[in-house]
Coordinates of N, CA, C and O in Angstrom, one line a residue:
M378 N -82.2 108.3 14.3 CA -81.7 107.5 14.8 C -81.8 106.6 14.4 O -82.9 106.0 13.7
N379 N -80.9 105.4 13.6 CA -80.9 104.4 12.7 C -80.8 103.1 13.4 O -79.8 102.8 13.7
A380 N -81.2 102.2 13.5 CA -81.4 100.8 14.2 C -81.2 99.9 13.5 O -80.8 99.0 14.4
Q381 N -80.3 100.2 12.4 CA -79.4 99.3 11.8 C -77.9 99.8 12.3 O -76.6 99.3 12.1
D382 N -77.7 100.7 13.3 CA -76.2 101.0 13.2 C -75.3 100.4 14.1 O -76.2 100.1 15.1
P383 N -74.5 99.2 13.7 CA -74.0 98.4 14.9 C -73.7 98.7 15.8 O -74.0 98.0 16.8
K384 N -72.7 100.1 15.9 CA -72.4 100.7 17.6 C -73.9 101.1 18.3 O -73.6 100.5 19.4
R385 N -74.3 101.2 17.7 CA -75.8 101.7 18.7 C -76.8 100.9 19.1 O -77.2 99.6 20.3
T386 N -76.3 99.2 18.2 CA -77.5 98.0 18.4 C -76.5 97.0 19.7 O -76.6 97.0 20.8
S387 N -75.2 97.3 19.7 CA -74.2 96.7 21.0 C -74.2 98.0 22.1 O -74.7 97.1 23.2
R388 N -74.6 99.1 21.8 CA -74.7 99.6 23.2 C -75.9 99.4 23.8 O -76.4 99.1 25.2
R389 N -76.7 99.6 23.0 CA -78.4 99.1 23.5 C -78.7 97.2 24.3 O -79.0 97.5 25.6
T390 N -77.8 96.4 23.4 CA -77.4 95.1 24.5 C -76.7 95.2 25.5 O -77.3 94.4 26.4
L391 N -75.7 95.7 25.6 CA -75.2 96.0 26.8 C -75.6 96.8 28.1 O -75.5 96.7 28.9
A392 N -76.9 97.8 27.6 CA -77.2 98.6 28.8 C -78.6 97.5 28.9 O -78.7 97.7 30.0
L393 N -78.8 97.1 27.6 CA -79.9 95.7 28.1 C -79.4 94.2 29.4 O -80.2 94.1 30.3
I394 N -78.0 94.4 29.0 CA -77.5 93.2 30.2 C -77.4 94.3 31.3 O -77.3 93.5 32.5
C395 N -76.8 95.2 30.9 CA -76.5 96.0 32.8 C -77.6 96.0 33.7 O -77.3 95.6 35.1
A396 N -78.6 96.6 33.1 CA -80.0 96.3 33.5 C -80.7 95.2 34.1 O -81.1 95.7 34.9
L397 N -80.8 94.3 33.5 CA -80.6 92.7 33.6 C -80.2 92.3 35.0 O -80.8 92.0 35.9
T398 N -78.8 92.3 34.9 CA -77.9 92.5 35.7 C -78.0 93.4 37.1 O -78.4 92.5 38.2
T399 N -78.5 94.8 37.3 CA -78.9 95.5 38.2 C -79.9 94.8 38.5 O -80.6 94.7 39.8
L400 N -80.7 94.2 38.4 CA -82.2 94.1 38.9 C -82.2 92.9 39.4 O -83.1 91.7 39.7
G401 N -81.0 91.8 38.8 CA -80.9 90.5 39.9 C -81.1 89.3 38.7 O -80.9 88.0 39.2
M402 N -81.5 89.4 37.4 CA -81.8 88.3 36.7 C -80.7 87.7 36.1 O -81.0 86.6 36.0
V403 N -79.8 87.9 36.2 CA -77.9 87.3 35.7 C -77.9 86.5 36.5 O -77.7 86.5 37.7
G404 N -77.8 85.3 35.7 CA -76.7 84.5 36.6 C -76.6 83.3 35.8 O -76.9 83.1 34.6
A405 N -76.2 82.3 36.3 CA -75.8 80.9 35.5 C -77.0 80.4 34.7 O -77.1 79.8 33.7
G406 N -78.6 80.8 35.0 CA -79.7 79.8 34.8 C -80.1 81.0 33.6 O -81.3 80.4 33.2
H407 N -80.1 81.9 33.9 CA -80.1 83.1 33.1 C -80.1 83.5 31.3 O -80.6 84.4 31.3
A408 N -78.4 82.8 31.8 CA -78.0 84.0 30.4 C -78.3 83.6 29.1 O -78.6 84.8 28.1
E409 N -78.7 82.5 28.9 CA -80.1 82.5 27.6 C -81.1 82.9 27.6 O -81.3 83.1 26.2
T410 N -81.8 83.1 28.4 CA -83.2 83.6 28.5 C -82.9 85.1 28.1 O -83.5 86.1 27.7
Q411 N -81.5 85.7 29.4 CA -81.2 87.1 28.6 C -80.4 87.8 27.4 O -81.0 88.5 26.9
L412 N -79.8 86.6 26.7 CA -79.5 87.2 25.6 C -80.7 86.6 24.7 O -81.1 87.9 23.4
E413 N -81.6 85.8 25.0 CA -82.5 86.1 23.5 C -83.3 87.0 24.1 O -84.4 87.7 22.7
A414 N -83.9 87.7 25.0 CA -84.7 89.1 25.1 C -83.9 90.4 24.8 O -84.5 91.0 24.3
A415 N -82.5 90.2 25.1 CA -81.5 90.9 24.0 C -81.9 91.5 22.7 O -81.9 92.3 21.9
A416 N -82.2 90.1 22.0 CA -82.4 89.7 20.6 C -83.3 90.6 19.9 O -83.6 91.0 18.9
L417 N -84.5 90.6 21.0 CA -85.9 90.8 20.9 C -85.7 92.3 20.5 O -86.3 93.1 20.0
V418 N -84.8 92.6 22.4 CA -85.6 94.5 21.9 C -84.4 94.8 21.5 O -84.5 96.5 20.6
A419 N -83.0 95.0 20.9 CA -82.3 95.5 20.1 C -81.6 94.6 19.0 O -80.8 93.7 19.5
P420 N -82.6 94.3 17.8 CA -82.0 93.3 16.6 C -81.0 93.8 16.1 O -80.5 95.4 15.8
R421 N -80.1 93.1 16.1 CA -78.5 93.3 15.4 C -78.2 93.3 14.2 O -79.2 92.6 13.2
A422 N -77.5 94.0 13.5 CA -77.6 94.5 12.4 C -76.2 93.6 12.0 O -75.9 92.7 12.2
A423 N -76.9 92.8 10.1 CA -75.9 91.5 9.7 C -74.7 92.2 9.4 O -74.6 91.2 9.2
T424 N -74.7 94.0 9.2 CA -73.8 93.9 8.4 C -72.2 94.2 9.8 O -71.1 94.4 9.3
G425 N -73.1 94.3 11.3 CA -71.9 94.9 11.6 C -71.2 94.0 12.7 O -71.6 92.8 12.4
P426 N -70.6 94.2 13.7 CA -69.8 93.5 14.4 C -70.7 92.6 15.6 O -71.8 93.3 16.4
V427 N -71.0 91.4 15.6 CA -72.0 90.8 16.7 C -70.9 89.5 17.5 O -69.8 89.4 17.1
F428 N -71.1 89.7 18.6 CA -70.7 88.8 19.0 C -71.6 87.4 19.5 O -72.6 87.7 18.9
A429 N -70.3 86.4 19.3 CA -70.6 85.0 19.8 C -71.8 85.7 21.0 O -71.0 85.9 22.1
P430 N -72.9 84.0 20.7 CA -73.7 84.1 22.0 C -71.9 83.7 23.6 O -72.4 84.2 24.5
S431 N -71.3 82.9 23.0 CA -70.6 82.3 23.9 C -69.9 83.3 24.7 O -69.4 83.8 26.4
E432 N -69.5 84.9 24.1 CA -68.6 85.6 24.3 C -69.5 86.8 25.3 O -69.1 87.3 26.9
E433 N -71.0 86.7 25.0 CA -71.7 87.6 25.7 C -72.0 87.4 26.8 O -72.3 88.0 28.1
A434 N -72.6 85.6 27.1 CA -72.4 85.1 28.0 C -71.9 85.2 29.2 O -71.3 85.6 30.6
R435 N -70.1 85.0 28.8 CA -68.9 85.6 29.6 C -68.8 86.7 30.4 O -68.5 87.0 31.1
F436 N -69.3 87.4 29.3 CA -69.5 89.3 29.8 C -70.1 89.4 30.5 O -70.2 89.9 31.8
V437 N -71.4 88.6 30.6 CA -72.7 88.9 31.7 C -72.3 88.0 32.9 O -72.0 88.8 33.8
E438 N -71.2 87.2 32.7 CA -71.1 86.7 33.4 C -69.9 87.3 34.5 O -69.5 87.0 35.9
A439 N -68.9 87.7 34.1 CA -67.7 88.1 34.5 C -68.2 89.3 35.5 O -68.0 90.1 36.1
F440 N -69.4 90.2 35.3 CA -70.2 91.4 36.1 C -71.4 91.0 36.8 O -72.1 91.5 37.7
A441 N -71.7 89.6 37.1 CA -72.9 88.9 37.9 C -72.0 89.3 39.0 O -71.1 88.8 39.5
P442 N -72.8 89.3 39.8 CA -72.6 89.5 41.6 C -72.0 87.9 41.9 O -72.4 87.0 41.0
Y443 N -71.0 87.9 42.7 CA -70.7 86.3 42.9 C -70.7 86.4 44.3 O -70.6 86.9 45.2
T444 N -71.3 85.0 44.1 CA -71.7 84.1 45.8 C -71.2 83.1 45.5 O -71.8 82.5 45.1
D445 N -70.7 82.6 46.6 CA -70.1 80.9 46.9 C -70.4 80.6 47.7 O -70.1 81.6 48.8
P446 N -71.7 79.4 47.6 CA -72.9 79.1 48.6 C -71.2 78.9 49.6 O -71.9 78.5 50.5
A447 N -70.2 78.2 49.5 CA -69.0 77.1 50.3 C -68.4 78.1 51.1 O -68.2 77.3 51.9
A448 N -68.6 79.3 50.8 CA -67.2 80.6 51.8 C -68.5 81.5 52.4 O -70.0 81.2 52.8
P449 N -67.8 81.5 53.6 CA -68.2 81.8 54.9 C -68.6 83.1 54.6 O -67.7 83.8 54.2
L450 N -69.6 83.4 55.4 CA -69.9 85.0 55.5 C -69.1 85.7 56.5 O -69.2 85.2 57.4
D451 N -68.2 87.0 56.3 CA -67.5 87.7 57.1 C -68.2 88.8 57.3 O -68.8 89.7 56.8
Q452 N -69.5 88.6 59.0 CA -70.0 89.7 59.1 C -68.9 90.5 60.0 O -69.8 91.7 60.8
T453 N -68.1 90.8 60.5 CA -67.8 91.6 61.2 C -66.6 92.5 61.0 O -66.2 93.3 61.2
G454 N -66.3 92.6 59.3 CA -66.0 94.0 58.6 C -64.7 93.5 58.5 O -63.5 92.4 58.7
P455 N -63.9 94.4 58.7 CA -62.4 94.9 58.6 C -61.7 93.9 59.7 O -61.9 94.5 61.1
A456 N -60.6 94.0 59.2 CA -59.4 93.2 60.6 C -59.3 94.6 61.4 O -59.0 95.6 60.9
N457 N -59.6 94.7 63.3 CA -59.1 95.4 63.9 C -57.8 95.2 64.5 O -58.1 94.0 65.2
A458 N -56.8 95.5 64.4 CA -55.5 95.0 64.7 C -55.3 95.1 66.5 O -54.4 94.5 66.9
A459 N -56.5 96.3 66.8 CA -56.3 96.3 68.5 C -57.3 94.9 68.8 O -56.9 94.6 69.8
T460 N -57.8 94.4 68.1 CA -58.5 93.4 68.6 C -58.5 91.9 67.8 O -58.6 90.3 68.6
I461 N -57.2 91.6 67.7 CA -56.5 90.3 67.6 C -55.3 90.3 68.2 O -54.5 90.9 68.5
T462 N -55.5 88.9 68.7 CA -55.1 88.5 69.3 C -53.6 87.2 69.8 O -54.6 86.5 68.3
P463 N -52.4 87.5 69.2 CA -51.7 86.3 69.1 C -51.6 85.0 69.9 O -52.6 84.9 70.7
A464 N -51.7 84.0 69.3 CA -52.1 82.4 69.7 C -50.9 82.4 70.4 O -50.1 83.0 70.3
E465 N -51.6 81.6 71.6 CA -50.7 81.4 72.6 C -49.7 80.4 71.7 O -49.9 78.8 71.9
P466 N -48.3 80.8 72.2 CA -47.2 78.8 72.5 C -47.6 78.0 72.9 O -48.5 78.4 74.3
E467 N -47.0 76.9 72.9 CA -47.5 76.0 73.7 C -46.7 75.8 75.0 O -45.6 76.5 75.2
A468 N -46.8 75.2 76.0 CA -45.9 75.6 77.4 C -46.0 73.7 78.1 O -47.3 73.0 77.8
T469 N -45.0 73.9 78.9 CA -45.0 72.7 79.3 C -45.0 73.0 80.7 O -44.1 73.5 81.1
P470 N -46.6 72.6 81.7 CA -46.5 73.1 83.5 C -45.0 72.5 84.0 O -44.6 71.7 84.1
L471 N -44.6 73.5 84.5 CA -43.7 73.4 85.9 C -43.8 73.0 86.8 O -43.6 72.5 87.9
G472 N -45.2 73.1 87.9 CA -46.0 73.0 88.4 C -45.8 74.6 89.4 O -46.0 75.6 89.0
S473 N -45.8 74.3 90.6 CA -46.1 75.5 91.5 C -45.3 75.8 92.3 O -44.6 75.0 93.2
G474 N -45.3 77.4 93.1 CA -44.5 77.7 93.4 C -44.1 78.9 94.3 O -44.8 80.1 93.9
N475 N -43.3 79.1 95.7 CA -43.2 80.2 95.9 C -42.3 81.3 94.9 O -41.5 80.9 94.8
A476 N -43.4 82.4 94.6 CA -42.4 83.6 94.1 C -42.0 84.7 95.0 O -42.6 85.4 95.3
S477 N -41.2 85.4 94.9 CA -40.8 87.2 95.2 C -40.2 87.2 94.0 O -40.3 87.1 92.8
Y478 N -40.0 88.9 94.3 CA -39.1 90.0 93.0 C -38.0 90.6 93.7 O -37.8 90.6 94.7
Y479 N -37.4 91.4 93.3 CA -36.3 91.9 93.0 C -36.0 92.8 92.7 O -36.8 93.1 91.2
G480 N -35.4 94.3 92.9 CA -36.1 95.2 91.7 C -35.4 96.6 92.0 O -33.7 96.4 92.0
R481 N -34.8 97.8 93.0 CA -34.2 98.7 92.9 C -32.9 98.8 93.9 O -32.0 99.2 92.7
R482 N -32.9 97.7 94.8 CA -31.3 96.9 95.1 C -30.4 96.7 94.1 O -29.2 96.9 94.1
F483 N -31.1 96.0 93.2 CA -30.4 95.0 91.8 C -30.0 95.5 90.8 O -29.4 95.5 89.9
N484 N -31.1 96.9 90.8 CA -31.1 97.6 89.0 C -29.6 97.9 88.7 O -29.0 98.9 89.6
G485 N -29.1 97.5 87.7 CA -28.4 98.0 86.9 C -27.2 97.0 87.2 O -25.7 96.8 87.0
R486 N -27.1 96.7 88.1 CA -26.0 94.9 88.3 C -26.1 93.6 87.7 O -27.0 93.8 87.0
R487 N -24.6 93.3 87.7 CA -24.8 91.9 87.1 C -25.5 90.8 86.8 O -25.4 90.6 88.5
T488 N -26.3 90.4 85.8 CA -26.9 89.3 86.0 C -26.1 87.9 86.0 O -24.5 87.8 86.0
A489 N -26.1 86.8 87.0 CA -25.7 85.5 86.1 C -25.0 85.1 84.8 O -24.6 84.7 84.5
S490 N -26.2 85.7 84.1 CA -26.3 85.8 82.3 C -25.1 86.8 81.6 O -24.5 86.5 80.5
G491 N -24.4 87.3 82.8 CA -23.7 88.8 81.9 C -24.3 90.0 81.3 O -23.7 91.3 81.5
E492 N -25.8 89.8 81.7 CA -26.3 91.4 81.1 C -26.4 92.3 82.5 O -26.4 91.9 83.4
A493 N -26.9 93.3 82.2 CA -27.4 94.0 83.4 C -28.7 93.8 83.8 O -29.3 93.7 82.7
F494 N -28.4 93.7 85.2 CA -30.3 93.1 85.5 C -31.0 94.6 85.2 O -31.0 96.3 85.6
D495 N -32.4 94.8 84.4 CA -33.0 95.9 84.5 C -34.4 95.8 85.2 O -35.0 94.5 84.7
M496 N -34.8 96.2 86.6 CA -36.2 95.7 87.1 C -36.8 96.2 86.4 O -38.6 95.7 86.4
T497 N -37.3 96.9 85.0 CA -38.0 97.1 84.0 C -38.8 95.9 83.1 O -39.1 96.4 82.3
A498 N -37.7 95.2 82.8 CA -37.9 94.6 81.8 C -38.7 93.2 82.7 O -39.1 93.1 83.9
L499 N -39.2 92.6 81.7 CA -39.8 91.0 82.1 C -39.2 90.2 82.3 O -38.7 89.4 81.6
T500 N -37.8 89.7 83.2 CA -37.3 89.0 83.6 C -37.3 88.1 84.9 O -37.8 88.8 85.6
A501 N -36.8 86.9 85.1 CA -37.0 86.1 86.2 C -35.2 85.9 86.2 O -34.8 85.4 85.6
A502 N -35.4 85.1 87.9 CA -34.2 84.6 87.9 C -34.6 82.8 88.5 O -36.0 83.1 89.1
H503 N -33.6 81.8 88.2 CA -34.1 80.5 88.3 C -33.0 79.9 88.6 O -32.1 80.1 87.6
R504 N -33.3 78.3 89.5 CA -31.8 77.7 89.6 C -31.4 77.0 88.8 O -30.1 77.1 87.9
S505 N -32.3 76.5 87.4 CA -31.9 75.6 86.5 C -32.1 75.9 85.4 O -31.4 74.9 84.4
L506 N -33.0 76.1 84.7 CA -33.5 77.0 83.8 C -32.6 77.3 82.9 O -32.3 78.7 83.3
P507 N -32.3 76.9 81.4 CA -31.4 77.3 80.8 C -31.4 79.0 80.4 O -32.4 79.5 80.9
F508 N -30.7 80.1 80.6 CA -30.5 81.6 80.3 C -31.9 81.7 78.8 O -31.4 80.7 77.9
G509 N -32.2 82.5 78.9 CA -33.0 82.6 77.5 C -34.3 82.0 77.3 O -35.5 82.2 76.4
T510 N -34.5 80.6 78.5 CA -36.2 80.4 78.7 C -37.3 81.3 78.9 O -37.0 82.0 79.7
R511 N -38.5 81.2 77.5 CA -38.9 81.7 78.0 C -40.2 81.3 79.1 O -40.8 79.9 79.2
V512 N -41.0 81.2 80.4 CA -42.0 81.0 81.1 C -43.0 81.8 81.4 O -43.0 83.0 81.4
R513 N -43.9 81.2 81.3 CA -45.4 81.7 81.6 C -45.7 81.7 82.9 O -46.2 80.3 84.0
V514 N -45.8 82.7 84.1 CA -45.9 83.1 85.2 C -47.6 83.0 85.6 O -47.4 84.5 85.2
T515 N -48.0 82.9 86.8 CA -49.7 82.9 86.6 C -49.7 83.0 87.9 O -49.5 82.1 89.0
Y516 N -50.3 83.9 88.2 CA -50.6 84.3 90.0 C -52.1 83.5 90.0 O -52.9 84.5 90.0
P517 N -52.6 82.5 90.5 CA -53.9 82.3 91.1 C -54.7 83.6 91.6 O -55.7 83.3 91.6
R518 N -53.7 83.8 92.3 CA -55.1 84.6 93.4 C -55.6 85.8 92.5 O -56.0 86.2 93.0
T519 N -54.3 86.7 91.2 CA -55.1 87.2 90.6 C -55.8 87.0 89.2 O -56.7 87.7 88.8
G520 N -55.5 85.7 89.2 CA -55.6 85.4 87.9 C -54.8 85.6 86.4 O -55.1 85.7 85.5
R521 N -53.6 86.9 87.0 CA -53.2 87.0 85.8 C -51.9 86.5 85.6 O -51.4 85.7 86.7
S522 N -51.1 86.2 84.3 CA -50.1 86.1 84.0 C -49.4 86.8 83.8 O -49.2 88.1 82.6
V523 N -47.8 86.2 83.2 CA -46.7 87.3 83.0 C -46.2 86.4 82.2 O -45.4 85.3 82.5
I524 N -45.1 86.7 80.7 CA -44.5 85.4 80.2 C -42.7 86.3 80.3 O -42.6 87.8 80.4
V525 N -42.1 86.3 81.4 CA -40.9 86.4 81.3 C -39.5 85.2 81.3 O -39.6 84.4 80.1
R526 N -38.4 86.1 80.6 CA -36.9 85.0 80.6 C -36.7 84.9 81.0 O -36.6 86.8 81.9
I527 N -35.5 84.2 81.3 CA -34.5 83.3 82.4 C -33.6 84.6 82.0 O -33.3 83.8 81.1
N528 N -33.1 84.9 83.0 CA -31.7 85.7 82.6 C -30.6 85.4 83.7 O -29.5 86.4 83.9
D529 N -30.7 84.9 84.9 CA -30.7 85.1 86.3 C -30.4 83.6 86.8 O -31.4 83.0 86.7
R530 N -29.6 83.5 88.2 CA -29.7 82.3 88.8 C -30.4 83.1 90.3 O -29.9 83.8 90.1
G531 N -30.6 81.8 91.0 CA -31.2 82.4 92.1 C -33.3 81.5 92.2 O -33.0 81.5 91.3
P532 N -34.5 82.0 92.6 CA -33.4 82.9 94.6 C -33.0 81.8 95.3 O -32.4 80.2 95.0
Y533 N -31.6 82.7 96.0 CA -30.8 81.9 96.7 C -31.8 81.5 98.1 O -31.0 80.7 99.1
S534 N -33.2 81.3 98.0 CA -33.8 81.2 99.6 C -35.0 80.3 99.3 O -35.3 80.0 98.0
H535 N -34.6 78.5 100.4 CA -34.8 77.3 99.8 C -36.7 77.2 99.7 O -36.9 76.6 99.0
D536 N -37.2 78.1 99.9 CA -38.7 78.2 100.3 C -39.0 78.8 98.8 O -40.3 78.7 98.3
R537 N -38.6 79.6 98.0 CA -39.0 80.1 96.6 C -38.6 79.6 95.5 O -37.5 78.5 96.0
L538 N -39.2 79.6 94.6 CA -38.8 78.8 92.9 C -38.7 79.8 91.8 O -37.7 79.0 91.2
I539 N -39.0 81.0 92.4 CA -38.6 82.1 91.2 C -38.8 83.6 91.8 O -39.2 83.7 92.5
D540 N -37.8 84.0 91.4 CA -37.1 85.6 91.5 C -38.0 86.5 90.4 O -37.1 86.2 89.0
L541 N -39.0 86.7 90.2 CA -38.9 87.9 88.7 C -38.8 89.5 89.1 O -39.1 89.9 90.2
S542 N -38.9 90.0 88.2 CA -38.3 92.0 88.1 C -39.4 92.2 88.7 O -41.0 91.6 89.0
R543 N -39.1 93.4 89.3 CA -40.6 94.4 89.9 C -41.5 94.8 88.8 O -43.0 94.7 88.9
A544 N -40.9 94.6 87.6 CA -42.2 95.0 86.4 C -42.7 93.8 86.4 O -44.1 93.4 86.1
A545 N -42.2 92.5 85.7 CA -43.2 90.9 86.2 C -43.7 90.8 87.1 O -45.4 90.6 87.1
A546 N -43.1 91.4 88.6 CA -44.1 91.6 89.5 C -45.6 91.8 90.0 O -46.6 92.1 90.2
E547 N -45.2 93.4 89.4 CA -46.0 94.6 88.9 C -47.2 94.1 87.6 O -48.9 93.9 88.3
E548 N -46.8 93.2 87.0 CA -47.6 93.0 86.0 C -49.1 91.6 86.4 O -50.3 92.3 85.9
I549 N -48.4 91.2 87.3 CA -49.7 89.8 87.7 C -50.0 90.4 89.4 O -51.0 89.8 89.7
G550 N -49.4 91.5 90.2 CA -50.3 91.8 90.9 C -49.7 91.1 92.2 O -50.2 90.8 92.8
L551 N -48.3 91.5 92.5 CA -48.1 90.5 93.4 C -46.8 91.5 94.4 O -46.2 90.8 95.3
I552 N -46.6 93.2 93.7 CA -46.0 93.8 94.5 C -46.6 94.3 96.3 O -45.7 94.0 96.9
A553 N -47.5 93.7 96.5 CA -48.1 94.6 97.5 C -48.3 92.8 98.6 O -47.7 93.6 99.8
Q554 N -48.1 92.0 98.4 CA -47.4 91.1 99.7 C -45.7 90.6 99.5 O -45.4 90.1 100.2
G555 N -45.5 90.6 98.1 CA -44.0 90.6 98.1 C -43.7 89.5 97.7 O -42.5 89.3 97.0
H556 N -44.0 88.4 97.9 CA -44.3 87.0 97.6 C -45.3 86.6 97.3 O -46.4 86.9 97.6
G557 N -45.3 85.4 96.7 CA -46.7 84.4 96.6 C -47.0 83.2 95.9 O -45.4 82.5 94.9
T558 N -48.2 82.3 96.1 CA -47.7 80.8 95.0 C -48.2 81.5 93.7 O -49.4 81.3 92.9
V559 N -47.2 80.9 93.1 CA -47.6 81.1 91.6 C -47.3 79.5 90.7 O -46.7 78.7 91.5
E560 N -47.9 79.7 89.6 CA -48.0 78.2 88.4 C -46.9 78.9 87.3 O -47.0 79.7 86.8
L561 N -45.8 78.2 87.0 CA -44.9 77.8 86.3 C -45.4 77.1 84.9 O -45.8 75.7 84.8
A562 N -44.9 77.5 83.4 CA -45.0 76.7 82.4 C -44.1 77.2 81.3 O -43.4 78.5 81.4
V563 N -42.8 76.7 80.6 CA -41.8 76.8 80.3 C -43.1 76.7 79.1 O -43.5 75.6 78.8
L564 N -42.5 77.5 78.2 CA -43.3 78.3 76.6 C -41.7 77.6 75.3 O -40.9 77.6 75.6
D565 N -42.9 76.6 74.5 CA -42.2 76.4 73.3 C -41.9 77.6 72.6 O -43.0 77.6 72.2
S566 N -40.8 77.8 72.0 CA -40.2 78.8 70.8 C -40.6 77.9 69.5 O -40.2 77.7 69.1

């Protein structure tokens, strides 16, 4: 083995740099010390290709572990789509009032908006809100809420504020009582 062989010298230098990197001695403050140590352990051949110190320093820096003190540490691991909850849209409270639901008897009939009523859809009837308005309906008794789309007019009973589809009433637990006091909030889209 020839100590003057430039390829072997370069390999030795790179091997030393890799070893120092593995031991954690590579960093911004140790670059000059490492280059000096590399020069002592594996002397360069005068006739072979020589890396300029700035190139070696860039090489060492490129393979050094990156730690940004300003960056927050992610301790949670990869994101899990099942645990991600969408942001709640802004809501304008409408107040509270009685709600009821309608279902089988009206299923398939035309609503005031012209679409067929579907008791399995999350829809509702309101006297004055524009069709297509999204409303969050919260049933304080159960603490559950549902977002419905207004697609019909009513209820025509003067003590009711909103009529929910059967599916929406099931979501908040209103089926057993048939009616109850709810809180309404219009969602900004």
